[in-house]
């Protein structure tokens, strides 16, 4: 038996379980109002699959639409110490790139592990209660960095390229909780 195969404590087996969880939640979320609205962004073809559909899009659009679907029903995975949802940012990014690049599953899982590790390590440095009080969602703060880390791993970027990718992601991280301000928005999912 290969190392890590069938070992419930192996990072790859845990990543596989988290992937199945994400796919189930995203499949259901794909029929929610926010995901249906986000699908309007799909202009033309591309190599990345849009979860829960037969549509394809460019990796960036597919990742955005799939991330919305994955978080729509609020059943996505949670790293409680930081109050973040790593899967909703990591899986859409790596799956979209993997579709485009025809990546091997082992490489996809390794990239996701790097993204989860980044999300949780950054989240461990935040005080989630303070982040919420300031009007931000920790996933929106940590998520772009986690997705960039996962993508950099999958794209086999060198240290200099990774630093730039993560720096750009950190510059775009926002995580405002405005989506919770509207009762209609909450009921739409």
mmCIF file of C-alpha atoms in Angstrom:
data_model
loop_
_atom_site.group_PDB
_atom_site.id
_atom_site.type_symbol
_atom_site.label_atom_id
_atom_site.label_comp_id
_atom_site.label_asym_id
_atom_site.label_seq_id
_atom_site.Cartn_x
_atom_site.Cartn_y
_atom_site.Cartn_z
ATOM 1 C CA UNK A 1 0.000 0.000 0.000
ATOM 2 C CA UNK A 2 1.309 3.462 -0.867
ATOM 3 C CA UNK A 3 2.074 5.843 1.995
ATOM 4 C CA UNK A 4 -0.957 7.908 2.886
ATOM 5 C CA UNK A 5 -3.473 5.740 1.020
ATOM 6 C CA UNK A 6 -6.153 4.567 3.382
ATOM 7 C CA UNK A 7 -4.586 6.406 6.314
ATOM 8 C CA UNK A 8 -7.306 8.660 7.747
ATOM 9 C CA UNK A 9 -4.651 10.876 9.294
ATOM 10 C CA UNK A 10 -2.780 11.534 6.046
ATOM 11 C CA UNK A 11 -3.066 15.063 4.684
ATOM 12 C CA UNK A 12 -4.100 13.813 1.241
ATOM 13 C CA UNK A 13 -6.887 11.628 2.619
ATOM 14 C CA UNK A 14 -8.131 14.537 4.719
ATOM 15 C CA UNK A 15 -7.944 16.770 1.636
ATOM 16 C CA UNK A 16 -9.968 14.217 -0.339
ATOM 17 C CA UNK A 17 -12.665 14.220 2.341
ATOM 18 C CA UNK A 18 -12.739 18.022 2.353
ATOM 19 C CA UNK A 19 -12.976 18.019 -1.448
ATOM 20 C CA UNK A 20 -16.000 15.710 -1.388
ATOM 21 C CA UNK A 21 -17.583 17.917 1.262
ATOM 22 C CA UNK A 22 -16.970 21.039 -0.838
ATOM 23 C CA UNK A 23 -18.364 19.407 -3.987
ATOM 24 C CA UNK A 24 -21.566 18.329 -2.223
ATOM 25 C CA UNK A 25 -22.154 21.774 -0.741
ATOM 26 C CA UNK A 26 -21.260 23.578 -3.974
ATOM 27 C CA UNK A 27 -23.542 21.310 -6.008
ATOM 28 C CA UNK A 28 -26.491 22.249 -3.789
ATOM 29 C CA UNK A 29 -25.441 25.906 -3.620
ATOM 30 C CA UNK A 30 -25.278 26.081 -7.430
ATOM 31 C CA UNK A 31 -29.077 26.305 -7.508
ATOM 32 C CA UNK A 32 -29.205 29.191 -5.010
ATOM 33 C CA UNK A 33 -30.059 32.717 -6.065
ATOM 34 C CA UNK A 34 -26.558 34.190 -5.612
ATOM 35 C CA UNK A 35 -24.958 31.393 -7.655
ATOM 36 C CA UNK A 36 -27.559 31.724 -10.408
ATOM 37 C CA UNK A 37 -26.944 35.470 -10.537
ATOM 38 C CA UNK A 38 -23.171 34.954 -10.604
ATOM 39 C CA UNK A 39 -23.504 32.636 -13.608
ATOM 40 C CA UNK A 40 -24.409 35.701 -15.655
ATOM 41 C CA UNK A 41 -20.673 36.481 -15.580
ATOM 42 C CA UNK A 42 -19.987 33.517 -17.829
ATOM 43 C CA UNK A 43 -19.378 34.973 -21.249
ATOM 44 C CA UNK A 44 -17.883 32.219 -23.278
ATOM 45 C CA UNK A 45 -16.268 28.898 -23.025
ATOM 46 C CA UNK A 46 -13.220 28.013 -21.101
ATOM 47 C CA UNK A 47 -11.674 24.908 -19.643
ATOM 48 C CA UNK A 48 -12.966 25.177 -16.073
ATOM 49 C CA UNK A 49 -16.219 23.492 -15.060
ATOM 50 C CA UNK A 50 -18.919 25.506 -13.307
ATOM 51 C CA UNK A 51 -20.106 23.283 -10.424
ATOM 52 C CA UNK A 52 -23.579 21.832 -10.731
ATOM 53 C CA UNK A 53 -23.827 22.637 -14.450
ATOM 54 C CA UNK A 54 -22.465 21.528 -17.795
ATOM 55 C CA UNK A 55 -21.099 25.052 -18.335
ATOM 56 C CA UNK A 56 -17.438 25.896 -18.602
ATOM 57 C CA UNK A 57 -15.716 29.232 -18.117
ATOM 58 C CA UNK A 58 -12.298 30.764 -17.770
ATOM 59 C CA UNK A 59 -10.592 29.682 -14.536
ATOM 60 C CA UNK A 60 -11.041 33.073 -12.855
ATOM 61 C CA UNK A 61 -14.773 33.256 -13.590
ATOM 62 C CA UNK A 62 -15.360 29.586 -12.749
ATOM 63 C CA UNK A 63 -13.520 30.012 -9.428
ATOM 64 C CA UNK A 64 -15.613 33.071 -8.549
ATOM 65 C CA UNK A 65 -18.941 31.463 -9.472
ATOM 66 C CA UNK A 66 -18.018 28.179 -7.760
ATOM 67 C CA UNK A 67 -16.884 29.993 -4.630
ATOM 68 C CA UNK A 68 -20.239 31.754 -4.443
ATOM 69 C CA UNK A 69 -22.061 28.437 -4.875
ATOM 70 C CA UNK A 70 -19.859 26.772 -2.268
ATOM 71 C CA UNK A 71 -20.694 29.345 0.388
ATOM 72 C CA UNK A 72 -24.307 29.970 -0.554
ATOM 73 C CA UNK A 73 -25.961 27.525 1.815
ATOM 74 C CA UNK A 74 -23.560 28.117 4.723
ATOM 75 C CA UNK A 75 -22.647 24.451 5.146
ATOM 76 C CA UNK A 76 -19.063 24.774 3.968
ATOM 77 C CA UNK A 77 -16.194 23.603 6.157
ATOM 78 C CA UNK A 78 -15.096 25.747 9.063
ATOM 79 C CA UNK A 79 -11.807 26.148 10.869
ATOM 80 C CA UNK A 80 -13.317 27.160 14.200
ATOM 81 C CA UNK A 81 -10.305 28.785 15.925
ATOM 82 C CA UNK A 82 -10.246 31.465 13.217
ATOM 83 C CA UNK A 83 -13.919 31.328 12.171
ATOM 84 C CA UNK A 84 -12.922 30.855 8.531
ATOM 85 C CA UNK A 85 -14.195 28.672 5.686
ATOM 86 C CA UNK A 86 -11.010 27.566 3.880
ATOM 87 C CA UNK A 87 -12.640 25.217 1.380
ATOM 88 C CA UNK A 88 -14.815 27.849 -0.237
ATOM 89 C CA UNK A 89 -11.727 29.769 -1.365
ATOM 90 C CA UNK A 90 -9.188 26.984 -1.853
ATOM 91 C CA UNK A 91 -11.215 24.419 -3.826
ATOM 92 C CA UNK A 92 -12.680 26.775 -6.438
ATOM 93 C CA UNK A 93 -9.205 28.142 -7.189
ATOM 94 C CA UNK A 94 -7.410 24.811 -7.481
ATOM 95 C CA UNK A 95 -10.217 23.014 -9.293
ATOM 96 C CA UNK A 96 -10.508 25.756 -11.915
ATOM 97 C CA UNK A 97 -6.754 25.737 -12.531
ATOM 98 C CA UNK A 98 -6.656 21.947 -12.500
ATOM 99 C CA UNK A 99 -9.386 21.814 -15.155
ATOM 100 C CA UNK A 100 -7.425 24.170 -17.364
ATOM 101 C CA UNK A 101 -4.081 22.443 -16.846
ATOM 102 C CA UNK A 102 -5.362 18.836 -16.660
ATOM 103 C CA UNK A 103 -3.608 18.409 -13.341
ATOM 104 C CA UNK A 104 -3.050 15.086 -11.620
ATOM 105 C CA UNK A 105 -5.156 14.493 -8.520
ATOM 106 C CA UNK A 106 -2.088 14.222 -6.284
ATOM 107 C CA UNK A 107 -0.917 17.689 -7.384
ATOM 108 C CA UNK A 108 -4.414 19.107 -6.895
ATOM 109 C CA UNK A 109 -4.557 17.705 -3.361
ATOM 110 C CA UNK A 110 -1.076 18.999 -2.516
ATOM 111 C CA UNK A 111 -2.038 22.479 -3.718
ATOM 112 C CA UNK A 112 -5.216 22.395 -1.644
ATOM 113 C CA UNK A 113 -3.245 21.318 1.422
ATOM 114 C CA UNK A 114 -0.926 24.310 0.942
ATOM 115 C CA UNK A 115 -3.946 26.596 0.643
ATOM 116 C CA UNK A 116 -5.636 25.181 3.747
ATOM 117 C CA UNK A 117 -2.370 25.458 5.681
ATOM 118 C CA UNK A 118 -2.023 29.105 4.655
ATOM 119 C CA UNK A 119 -5.629 29.914 5.554
ATOM 120 C CA UNK A 120 -5.391 28.302 8.971
ATOM 121 C CA UNK A 121 -1.940 29.709 9.780
ATOM 122 C CA UNK A 122 -3.082 33.221 8.914
ATOM 123 C CA UNK A 123 -6.377 32.688 10.714
ATOM 124 C CA UNK A 124 -4.500 31.622 13.836
ATOM 125 C CA UNK A 125 -2.955 35.094 13.914
ATOM 126 C CA UNK A 126 -6.327 36.842 13.881
ATOM 127 C CA UNK A 127 -8.725 37.454 16.705
ATOM 128 C CA UNK A 128 -11.993 36.513 14.970
ATOM 129 C CA UNK A 129 -14.145 38.418 17.462
ATOM 130 C CA UNK A 130 -12.157 41.576 16.802
ATOM 131 C CA UNK A 131 -12.284 41.022 13.038
ATOM 132 C CA UNK A 132 -16.086 40.649 13.201
ATOM 133 C CA UNK A 133 -16.459 43.734 15.418
ATOM 134 C CA UNK A 134 -14.596 45.738 12.801
ATOM 135 C CA UNK A 135 -17.099 44.589 10.161
ATOM 136 C CA UNK A 136 -15.017 41.976 8.382
ATOM 137 C CA UNK A 137 -15.404 38.241 7.843
ATOM 138 C CA UNK A 138 -12.171 36.347 8.561
ATOM 139 C CA UNK A 139 -12.688 34.221 5.430
ATOM 140 C CA UNK A 140 -12.591 37.348 3.284
ATOM 141 C CA UNK A 141 -9.398 38.455 4.970
ATOM 142 C CA UNK A 142 -7.591 35.087 4.843
ATOM 143 C CA UNK A 143 -9.243 33.643 1.743
ATOM 144 C CA UNK A 144 -7.436 35.485 -1.040
ATOM 145 C CA UNK A 145 -4.085 34.604 0.492
ATOM 146 C CA UNK A 146 -5.100 30.948 0.842
ATOM 147 C CA UNK A 147 -6.301 30.801 -2.772
ATOM 148 C CA UNK A 148 -3.113 32.483 -4.017
ATOM 149 C CA UNK A 149 -0.971 30.058 -2.021
ATOM 150 C CA UNK A 150 -2.858 27.068 -3.407
ATOM 151 C CA UNK A 151 -2.668 28.408 -6.969
ATOM 152 C CA UNK A 152 1.038 29.166 -6.613
ATOM 153 C CA UNK A 153 1.618 25.584 -5.479
ATOM 154 C CA UNK A 154 -0.379 24.161 -8.360
ATOM 155 C CA UNK A 155 1.402 26.411 -10.858
ATOM 156 C CA UNK A 156 4.776 25.452 -9.333
ATOM 157 C CA UNK A 157 5.779 29.097 -8.883
ATOM 158 C CA UNK A 158 9.230 29.896 -7.554
ATOM 159 C CA UNK A 159 9.620 31.769 -4.244
ATOM 160 C CA UNK A 160 9.778 35.184 -5.938
ATOM 161 C CA UNK A 161 6.611 34.521 -7.990
ATOM 162 C CA UNK A 162 4.804 33.138 -4.931
ATOM 163 C CA UNK A 163 5.664 36.225 -2.907
ATOM 164 C CA UNK A 164 4.217 38.445 -5.628
ATOM 165 C CA UNK A 165 1.068 36.320 -5.998
ATOM 166 C CA UNK A 166 0.459 36.320 -2.257
ATOM 167 C CA UNK A 167 1.238 40.046 -2.032
ATOM 168 C CA UNK A 168 -1.306 40.846 -4.738
ATOM 169 C CA UNK A 169 -3.868 38.645 -2.995
ATOM 170 C CA UNK A 170 -3.219 40.369 0.331
ATOM 171 C CA UNK A 171 -3.768 43.711 -1.368
ATOM 172 C CA UNK A 172 -7.216 42.612 -2.543
ATOM 173 C CA UNK A 173 -8.393 40.944 0.673
ATOM 174 C CA UNK A 174 -11.382 42.752 2.063
ATOM 175 C CA UNK A 175 -13.925 40.491 3.644
ATOM 176 C CA UNK A 176 -16.622 43.022 4.416
ATOM 177 C CA UNK A 177 -19.712 41.553 6.072
ATOM 178 C CA UNK A 178 -22.077 43.635 3.953
ATOM 179 C CA UNK A 179 -23.731 40.500 2.596
ATOM 180 C CA UNK A 180 -25.283 39.971 6.024
ATOM 181 C CA UNK A 181 -26.784 43.465 6.151
ATOM 182 C CA UNK A 182 -29.696 42.595 3.880
ATOM 183 C CA UNK A 183 -32.417 40.214 5.055
ATOM 184 C CA UNK A 184 -33.351 39.548 1.434
ATOM 185 C CA UNK A 185 -29.792 38.493 0.691
ATOM 186 C CA UNK A 186 -29.830 35.993 3.544
ATOM 187 C CA UNK A 187 -33.149 34.542 2.466
ATOM 188 C CA UNK A 188 -31.986 34.106 -1.142
ATOM 189 C CA UNK A 189 -29.676 31.205 -0.321
#
